PDB file of C-alpha atoms in Angstrom:
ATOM      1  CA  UNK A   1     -14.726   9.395  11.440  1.00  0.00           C
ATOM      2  CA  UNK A   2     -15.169   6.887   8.610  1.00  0.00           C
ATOM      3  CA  UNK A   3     -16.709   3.842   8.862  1.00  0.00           C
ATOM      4  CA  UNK A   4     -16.378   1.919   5.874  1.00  0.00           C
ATOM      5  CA  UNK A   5     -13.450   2.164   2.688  1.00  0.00           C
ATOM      6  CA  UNK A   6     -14.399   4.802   0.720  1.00  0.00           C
ATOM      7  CA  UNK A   7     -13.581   5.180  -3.292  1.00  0.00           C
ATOM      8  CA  UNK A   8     -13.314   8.746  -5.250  1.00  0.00           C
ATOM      9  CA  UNK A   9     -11.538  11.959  -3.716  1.00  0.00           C
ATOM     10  CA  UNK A  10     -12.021  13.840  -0.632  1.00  0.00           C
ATOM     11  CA  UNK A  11     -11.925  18.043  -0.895  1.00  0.00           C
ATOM     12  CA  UNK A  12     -11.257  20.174   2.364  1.00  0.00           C
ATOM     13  CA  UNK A  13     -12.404  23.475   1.780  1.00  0.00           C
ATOM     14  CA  UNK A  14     -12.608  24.757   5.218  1.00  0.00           C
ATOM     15  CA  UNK A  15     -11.307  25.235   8.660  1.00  0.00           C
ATOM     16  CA  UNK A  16     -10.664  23.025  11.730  1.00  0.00           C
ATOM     17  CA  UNK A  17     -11.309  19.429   9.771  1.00  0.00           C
ATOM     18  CA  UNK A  18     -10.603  16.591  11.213  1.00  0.00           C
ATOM     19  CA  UNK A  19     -10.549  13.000   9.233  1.00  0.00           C
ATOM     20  CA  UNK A  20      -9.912   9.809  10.997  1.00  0.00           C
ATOM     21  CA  UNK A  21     -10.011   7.188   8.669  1.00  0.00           C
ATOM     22  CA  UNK A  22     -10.053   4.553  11.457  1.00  0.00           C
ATOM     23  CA  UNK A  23      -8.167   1.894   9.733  1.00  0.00           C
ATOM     24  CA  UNK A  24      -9.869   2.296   6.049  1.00  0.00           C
ATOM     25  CA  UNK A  25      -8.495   2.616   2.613  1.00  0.00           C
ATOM     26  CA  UNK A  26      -9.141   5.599   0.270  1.00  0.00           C
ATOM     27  CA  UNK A  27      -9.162   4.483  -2.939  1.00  0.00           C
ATOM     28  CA  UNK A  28      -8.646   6.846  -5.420  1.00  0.00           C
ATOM     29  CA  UNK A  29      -9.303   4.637  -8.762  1.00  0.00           C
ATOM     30  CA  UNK A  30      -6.893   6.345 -11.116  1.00  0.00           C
ATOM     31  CA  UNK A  31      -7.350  10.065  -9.561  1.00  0.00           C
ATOM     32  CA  UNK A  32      -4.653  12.967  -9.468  1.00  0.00           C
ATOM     33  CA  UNK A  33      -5.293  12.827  -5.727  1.00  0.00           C
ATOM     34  CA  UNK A  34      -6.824  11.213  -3.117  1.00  0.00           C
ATOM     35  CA  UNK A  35      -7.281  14.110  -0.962  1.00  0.00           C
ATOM     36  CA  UNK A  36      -7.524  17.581  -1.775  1.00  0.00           C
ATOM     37  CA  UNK A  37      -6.681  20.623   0.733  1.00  0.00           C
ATOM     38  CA  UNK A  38      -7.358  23.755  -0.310  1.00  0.00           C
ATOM     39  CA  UNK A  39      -7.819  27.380   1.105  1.00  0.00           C
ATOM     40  CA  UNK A  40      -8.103  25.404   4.527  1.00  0.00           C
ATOM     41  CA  UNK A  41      -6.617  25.989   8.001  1.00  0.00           C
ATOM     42  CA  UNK A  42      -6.011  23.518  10.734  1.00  0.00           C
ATOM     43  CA  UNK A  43      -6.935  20.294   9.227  1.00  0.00           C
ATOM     44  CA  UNK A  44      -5.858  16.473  10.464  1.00  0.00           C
ATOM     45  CA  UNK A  45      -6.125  13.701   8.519  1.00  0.00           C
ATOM     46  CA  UNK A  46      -4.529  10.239  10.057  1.00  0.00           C
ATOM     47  CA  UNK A  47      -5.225   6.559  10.623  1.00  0.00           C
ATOM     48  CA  UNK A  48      -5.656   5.016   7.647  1.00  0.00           C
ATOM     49  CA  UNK A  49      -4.080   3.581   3.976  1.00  0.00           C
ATOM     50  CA  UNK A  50      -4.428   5.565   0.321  1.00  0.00           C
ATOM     51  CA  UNK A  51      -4.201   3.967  -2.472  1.00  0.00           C
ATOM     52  CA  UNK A  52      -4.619   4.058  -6.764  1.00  0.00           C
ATOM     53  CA  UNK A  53      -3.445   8.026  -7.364  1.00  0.00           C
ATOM     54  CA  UNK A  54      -1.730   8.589 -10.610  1.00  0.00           C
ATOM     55  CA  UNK A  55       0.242  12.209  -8.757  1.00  0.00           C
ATOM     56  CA  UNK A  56       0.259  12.699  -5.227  1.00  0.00           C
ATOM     57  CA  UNK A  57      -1.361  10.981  -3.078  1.00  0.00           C
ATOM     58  CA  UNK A  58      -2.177  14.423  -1.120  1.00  0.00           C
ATOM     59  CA  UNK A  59      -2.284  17.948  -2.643  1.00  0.00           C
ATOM     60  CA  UNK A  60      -2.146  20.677  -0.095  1.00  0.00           C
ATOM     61  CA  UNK A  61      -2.795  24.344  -1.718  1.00  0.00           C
ATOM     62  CA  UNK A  62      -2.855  27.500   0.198  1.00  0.00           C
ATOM     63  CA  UNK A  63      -3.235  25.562   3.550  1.00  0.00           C
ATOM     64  CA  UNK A  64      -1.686  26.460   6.677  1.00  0.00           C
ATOM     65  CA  UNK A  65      -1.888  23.948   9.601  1.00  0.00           C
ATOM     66  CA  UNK A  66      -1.799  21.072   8.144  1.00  0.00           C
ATOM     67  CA  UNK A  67      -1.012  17.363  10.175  1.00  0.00           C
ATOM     68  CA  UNK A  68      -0.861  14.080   8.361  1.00  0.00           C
ATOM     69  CA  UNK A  69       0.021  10.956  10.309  1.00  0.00           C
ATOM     70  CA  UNK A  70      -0.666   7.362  10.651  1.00  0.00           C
ATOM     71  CA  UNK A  71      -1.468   7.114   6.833  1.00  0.00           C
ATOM     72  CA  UNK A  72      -0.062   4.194   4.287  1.00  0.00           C
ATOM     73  CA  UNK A  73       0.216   5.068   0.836  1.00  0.00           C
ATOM     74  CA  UNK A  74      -0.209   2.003  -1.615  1.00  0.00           C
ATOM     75  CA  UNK A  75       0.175   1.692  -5.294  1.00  0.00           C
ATOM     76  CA  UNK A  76       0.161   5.241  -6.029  1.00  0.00           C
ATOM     77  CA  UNK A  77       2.245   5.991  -8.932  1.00  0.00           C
ATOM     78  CA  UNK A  78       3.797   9.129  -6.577  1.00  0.00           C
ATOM     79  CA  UNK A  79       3.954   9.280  -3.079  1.00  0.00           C
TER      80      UNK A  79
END
């Protein structure tokens, strides 16, 4: 879980993750991405808002299993 907004990028690398962001923002600043999957298997990432990516908001790469829900996306230039 998260407890507080958080500011840079998050990288999964690895199997069964799961992110709650409880209500908080992700702010990316300017970033590609926000979050980064990769090589990764069964991962969740829900409940909260991202925000400031200049590409997608998510990149998912050679990931299988993969559940997003519950998220906002704000002020990204792609979504």
């Amino acid at each position: 879980c998260v407890a507080e907004n958080l500011k840079g990028v998050i990288m999964i690398i690895g199997d069964n993750i799961s992110i709650d962001l409880k209500s908080h923002t992700l702010n990316a600043h300017g970033k590609s991405n926000a979050i980064v999957i990769k090589d990764a298997k069964q991962i969740s990432v829900f409940n909260g808002c991202i925000v400031k990516t200049t590409n997608t908001a998510i990149s998912i790469d050679n990931s299988t299993s993969v559940s997003l829900h519950d998220l906002n996306f704000e002020n990204n230039t792609l979504n």
